[in-house]
Each structure stands twice: as structure tokens, then as C-alpha cells.
GROMACS .gro file of C-alpha atoms in nm:
model
  209
    1MET     CA    1  -4.328   1.939  -5.663
    2LYS     CA    2  -4.438   1.927  -5.318
    3ARG     CA    3  -4.192   2.171  -5.191
    4ASN     CA    4  -4.242   2.413  -5.503
    5LEU     CA    5  -4.651   2.369  -5.436
    6LEU     CA    6  -4.558   2.487  -5.062
    7ILE     CA    7  -4.401   2.776  -5.181
    8VAL     CA    8  -4.659   2.901  -5.401
    9GLY     CA    9  -4.912   2.832  -5.152
   10LEU     CA   10  -4.750   2.989  -4.859
   11LEU     CA   11  -4.677   3.291  -5.020
   12ILE     CA   12  -5.017   3.324  -5.198
   13LEU     CA   13  -5.160   3.271  -4.819
   14ALA     CA   14  -4.953   3.552  -4.663
   15ASP     CA   15  -5.040   3.791  -4.968
   16GLN     CA   16  -5.404   3.730  -4.948
   17VAL     CA   17  -5.414   3.724  -4.553
   18LEU     CA   18  -5.231   4.069  -4.559
   19LYS     CA   19  -5.426   4.206  -4.862
   20ILE     CA   20  -5.802   4.131  -4.684
   21TRP     CA   21  -5.669   4.290  -4.357
   22ILE     CA   22  -5.586   4.596  -4.522
   23LYS     CA   23  -5.940   4.615  -4.686
   24LEU     CA   24  -6.100   4.529  -4.387
   25ASN     CA   25  -5.922   4.758  -4.173
   26LEU     CA   26  -5.829   5.116  -4.360
   27SER     CA   27  -5.967   5.305  -4.628
   28LEU     CA   28  -5.771   5.436  -4.951
   29GLY     CA   29  -5.484   5.642  -4.827
   30GLN     CA   30  -5.480   5.556  -4.501
   31GLU     CA   31  -5.164   5.431  -4.319
   32ILE     CA   32  -4.977   5.265  -4.017
   33LYS     CA   33  -4.648   5.399  -3.955
   34ILE     CA   34  -4.430   5.129  -3.825
   35ALA     CA   35  -4.112   5.283  -3.841
   36ASP     CA   36  -3.963   5.606  -4.005
   37TRP     CA   37  -3.858   5.389  -4.317
   38PHE     CA   38  -4.172   5.137  -4.281
   39ILE     CA   39  -4.530   5.257  -4.383
   40LEU     CA   40  -4.818   5.049  -4.449
   41HIS     CA   41  -4.996   5.263  -4.687
   42PHE     CA   42  -5.317   5.120  -4.851
   43THR     CA   43  -5.351   5.206  -5.212
   44GLU     CA   44  -5.499   5.014  -5.473
   45ASN     CA   45  -5.341   4.944  -5.837
   46PRO     CA   46  -5.633   4.916  -6.104
   47GLY     CA   47  -5.416   4.892  -6.394
   48MET     CA   48  -5.040   4.739  -6.444
   49ALA     CA   49  -4.712   4.808  -6.291
   50PHE     CA   50  -4.713   5.186  -6.094
   51GLY     CA   51  -5.081   5.221  -6.152
   52ILE     CA   52  -5.064   5.237  -6.545
   53GLU     CA   53  -5.372   5.207  -6.715
   54TRP     CA   54  -5.524   5.189  -7.069
   55GLY     CA   55  -5.824   5.101  -7.269
   56GLY     CA   56  -6.091   5.149  -6.993
   57ASN     CA   57  -6.288   4.842  -6.869
   58TYR     CA   58  -6.161   4.674  -7.225
   59GLY     CA   59  -5.800   4.698  -7.162
   60LYS     CA   60  -5.866   4.547  -6.768
   61TYR     CA   61  -6.030   4.247  -6.946
   62LEU     CA   62  -5.744   4.217  -7.168
   63LEU     CA   63  -5.475   4.236  -6.864
   64THR     CA   64  -5.656   4.001  -6.655
   65ILE     CA   65  -5.665   3.770  -6.940
   66PHE     CA   66  -5.297   3.830  -6.993
   67ARG     CA   67  -5.211   3.725  -6.672
   68ILE     CA   68  -5.429   3.414  -6.654
   69VAL     CA   69  -5.241   3.296  -6.973
   70ALA     CA   70  -4.904   3.420  -6.824
   71VAL     CA   71  -4.991   3.198  -6.488
   72ILE     CA   72  -5.085   2.894  -6.692
   73TRP     CA   73  -4.756   2.948  -6.891
   74ILE     CA   74  -4.563   2.992  -6.560
   75PHE     CA   75  -4.735   2.678  -6.405
   76THR     CA   76  -4.628   2.483  -6.707
   77TRP     CA   77  -4.262   2.553  -6.721
   78LEU     CA   78  -4.247   2.497  -6.349
   79VAL     CA   79  -4.406   2.148  -6.402
   80LYS     CA   80  -4.151   2.111  -6.680
   81LEU     CA   81  -3.834   2.190  -6.474
   82THR     CA   82  -3.970   2.003  -6.205
   83ARG     CA   83  -3.991   1.685  -6.396
   84GLN     CA   84  -3.661   1.732  -6.559
   85LYS     CA   85  -3.525   1.770  -6.189
   86SER     CA   86  -3.385   2.105  -6.284
   87HIS     CA   87  -3.184   2.262  -6.003
   88PRO     CA   88  -3.364   2.354  -5.699
   89THR     CA   89  -3.279   2.747  -5.749
   90ALA     CA   90  -3.439   2.731  -6.096
   91GLN     CA   91  -3.746   2.580  -5.974
   92ILE     CA   92  -3.769   2.831  -5.640
   93SER     CA   93  -3.721   3.111  -5.867
   94ILE     CA   94  -4.036   3.003  -6.105
   95SER     CA   95  -4.207   2.925  -5.786
   96LEU     CA   96  -4.172   3.261  -5.634
   97VAL     CA   97  -4.279   3.396  -6.004
   98LEU     CA   98  -4.593   3.183  -6.035
   99ALA     CA   99  -4.705   3.279  -5.662
  100GLY     CA  100  -4.673   3.645  -5.722
  101ALA     CA  101  -4.847   3.632  -6.065
  102LEU     CA  102  -5.142   3.431  -5.888
  103GLY     CA  103  -5.174   3.641  -5.596
  104ASN     CA  104  -5.229   3.964  -5.782
  105LEU     CA  105  -5.442   3.761  -6.032
  106ILE     CA  106  -5.670   3.671  -5.747
  107ASP     CA  107  -5.696   4.049  -5.664
  108SER     CA  108  -5.800   4.116  -6.059
  109LEU     CA  109  -6.069   3.826  -6.063
  110PHE     CA  110  -6.249   3.830  -5.729
  111TYR     CA  111  -6.161   4.147  -5.529
  112GLY     CA  112  -6.398   4.381  -5.688
  113VAL     CA  113  -6.703   4.145  -5.664
  114ILE     CA  114  -6.627   4.044  -5.319
  115PHE     CA  115  -6.543   4.377  -5.142
  116SER     CA  116  -6.733   4.704  -5.133
  117ASP     CA  117  -6.485   5.017  -5.247
  118SER     CA  118  -6.238   5.170  -5.002
  119TYR     CA  119  -6.293   5.548  -5.089
  120ASN     CA  120  -6.361   5.749  -4.800
  121GLN     CA  121  -6.443   5.414  -4.604
  122VAL     CA  122  -6.337   5.062  -4.492
  123ALA     CA  123  -6.440   4.820  -4.731
  124ASN     CA  124  -6.730   4.546  -4.662
  125LEU     CA  125  -6.666   4.198  -4.726
  126LEU     CA  126  -6.961   4.042  -4.962
  127PRO     CA  127  -7.175   4.359  -4.947
  128LYS     CA  128  -7.525   4.321  -5.016
  129GLU     CA  129  -7.523   4.589  -5.288
  130GLY     CA  130  -7.270   4.397  -5.431
  131GLY     CA  131  -6.901   4.460  -5.496
  132TYR     CA  132  -6.748   4.790  -5.668
  133ALA     CA  133  -6.637   4.605  -6.008
  134ALA     CA  134  -6.738   4.314  -6.199
  135PHE     CA  135  -6.534   3.964  -6.236
  136MET     CA  136  -6.202   4.044  -6.382
  137LEU     CA  137  -6.206   4.408  -6.298
  138GLY     CA  138  -6.088   4.429  -5.930
  139HIS     CA  139  -5.825   4.636  -5.792
  140VAL     CA  140  -5.482   4.501  -5.677
  141VAL     CA  141  -5.407   4.621  -5.322
  142ASP     CA  142  -5.083   4.738  -5.256
  143MET     CA  143  -4.939   4.833  -4.905
  144PHE     CA  144  -4.586   4.817  -4.834
  145TYR     CA  145  -4.392   5.155  -4.869
  146PHE     CA  146  -4.043   5.197  -4.774
  147PRO     CA  147  -3.928   5.588  -4.773
  148LEU     CA  148  -3.584   5.484  -4.674
  149PHE     CA  149  -3.405   5.853  -4.757
  150THR     CA  150  -3.448   6.150  -4.954
  151ILE     CA  151  -3.235   6.300  -5.191
  152HIS     CA  152  -3.172   6.668  -5.269
  153LEU     CA  153  -3.040   6.750  -5.607
  154PRO     CA  154  -2.799   7.034  -5.635
  155ASP     CA  155  -2.915   7.344  -5.813
  156TRP     CA  156  -2.663   7.294  -6.126
  157ILE     CA  157  -2.827   6.964  -6.221
  158PRO     CA  158  -3.027   7.056  -6.568
  159PHE     CA  159  -3.401   7.037  -6.508
  160TRP     CA  160  -3.442   6.839  -6.193
  161GLY     CA  161  -3.189   7.067  -6.007
  162GLY     CA  162  -3.320   7.172  -5.637
  163GLU     CA  163  -3.587   6.908  -5.622
  164SER     CA  164  -3.604   6.632  -5.376
  165PHE     CA  165  -3.666   6.257  -5.440
  166ILE     CA  166  -3.776   6.003  -5.205
  167PHE     CA  167  -3.604   5.685  -5.211
  168PHE     CA  168  -3.776   5.422  -5.231
  169GLN     CA  169  -4.108   5.563  -5.375
  170PRO     CA  170  -4.341   5.276  -5.539
  171VAL     CA  171  -4.553   5.111  -5.289
  172PHE     CA  172  -4.600   4.714  -5.353
  173ASN     CA  173  -4.725   4.401  -5.206
  174ILE     CA  174  -4.597   4.023  -5.076
  175ALA     CA  175  -4.704   3.915  -5.463
  176ASP     CA  176  -4.494   4.176  -5.626
  177ALA     CA  177  -4.186   4.113  -5.399
  178SER     CA  178  -4.225   3.756  -5.464
  179ILE     CA  179  -4.198   3.823  -5.862
  180THR     CA  180  -3.916   4.053  -5.811
  181ALA     CA  181  -3.724   3.832  -5.606
  182GLY     CA  182  -3.812   3.525  -5.869
  183VAL     CA  183  -3.676   3.754  -6.131
  184ILE     CA  184  -3.321   3.809  -5.933
  185LEU     CA  185  -3.291   3.440  -5.898
  186MET     CA  186  -3.341   3.391  -6.250
  187ILE     CA  187  -3.099   3.613  -6.371
  188LEU     CA  188  -2.848   3.531  -6.108
  189PHE     CA  189  -2.882   3.100  -6.180
  190GLN     CA  190  -3.028   3.161  -6.525
  191LYS     CA  191  -2.779   2.881  -6.628
  192HIS     CA  192  -2.984   2.635  -6.378
  193LEU     CA  193  -3.314   2.729  -6.572
  194PHE     CA  194  -3.161   2.627  -6.920
  195GLN     CA  195  -2.891   2.390  -6.833
  196LYS     CA  196  -3.134   2.075  -6.919
  197GLU     CA  197  -3.206   2.216  -7.253
  198ALA     CA  198  -2.863   2.293  -7.318
  199HIS     CA  199  -2.767   1.934  -7.239
  200LEU     CA  200  -3.082   1.806  -7.453
  201SER     CA  201  -2.957   1.999  -7.763
  202ASP     CA  202  -2.616   1.893  -7.724
  203LYS     CA  203  -2.706   1.526  -7.714
  204LYS     CA  204  -2.901   1.571  -8.026
  205GLU     CA  205  -2.643   1.744  -8.200
  206THR     CA  206  -2.401   1.461  -8.099
  207ILE     CA  207  -2.654   1.170  -8.228
  208ALA     CA  208  -2.696   1.369  -8.561
  209THR     CA  209  -2.313   1.395  -8.628
   0.00000   0.00000   0.00000
């Protein structure tokens, strides 16, 4: 369990340090070009993935509550896998997902309270006039942008012919990357996630017969 918690702790630390640095040094929309294909572009996600919003503040409260429940459930699953001494890959995959979920949850819970807004200005930490949103209504900070290449579609393609698309357009953060890596590992090594349950089920069936 120490290894799993270390993974979670280090990823959350890296995620939060970078997000706080971005908030305190850039305004919304500002960017730092590291390479043609690697840009730190400051944006904030007020809702779900890809900036989807629904239900106003009530929707945001529900989303944050859902994230809290999800984090508790994922942590419980990790504890279960650890006690069952499941394959390390299974434990690491869940640790990555947990770290990512917690990283973004911290933004939702506290960033609105501890930061001023970043519109046309660099945010202040713990502003005297208060933060830009209430508890649980904070926005998730994103910054990684990888415009690897541009695709120009031929004119003969229906609807989108002649248009250009940049790959890869979504802007994300360390927490998002952690969740994605964890889910990929879960898919690739799913047998390790459920092998203990399958073993116990087979054992019960053998006893019953």
C-alpha cells in the first residue's frame, strides 16, 4: 500500500504544483511555447471533460459530489486490491486513476475559494476580496497542448471537405494524463484486476458442488 500511496501522492504533488504555478504566472489564454508541438496554454474547465457544462451551479455541485463519491469508491477498490495482493499492474492502474481524480477534485473544491479569477490578469492567492467562486465551484486548470500536426481534408469529402484539423487539440493536465494512463493499463491488464474475484468465484462453485 505504501507504493500505491506514494504514486498517488507524487502525482497529486506534481499536478498541483504545476497548476498553482500556472495560476500565479499566467492569465487565461496566455501560453508558453516550449516547442512547435508542445505548448503550455492556460485554460480552465468549469465543467466536465472538454468544458461541457450543465445545470449551472447546481450542476457543478452535483458534478463535484459525484467526483467525491467516485474518489471514495476508487480508493476502496485500491484498498481491496492491496489486501488481496493483486498483481502490481492492477494496483498501479487504480492508483493512477485515483491520483488523477483527486487532483481535479482539489481544483473543484478549493480553487474558487483560494484564487482570484484569471480573466485578463494573473490570479492572486488568497485575495482579500475573496475567491472567484464558492466552495465546490472551482474550475479545473488545464495547460498541456500538443498540436502535433495539421490534417487537410480533400475537397471531395462530404461535410468536412477542404477543412483543416489540428491533432491533438484537447488541452489537459497531469491529472487527466494520469487517469488516461490508468484506464489504458486497466484495459490492457484487466485480467489482473479481476483474477482474484474470479478465483474466489471458482472456489465457491467447487465447494458448492
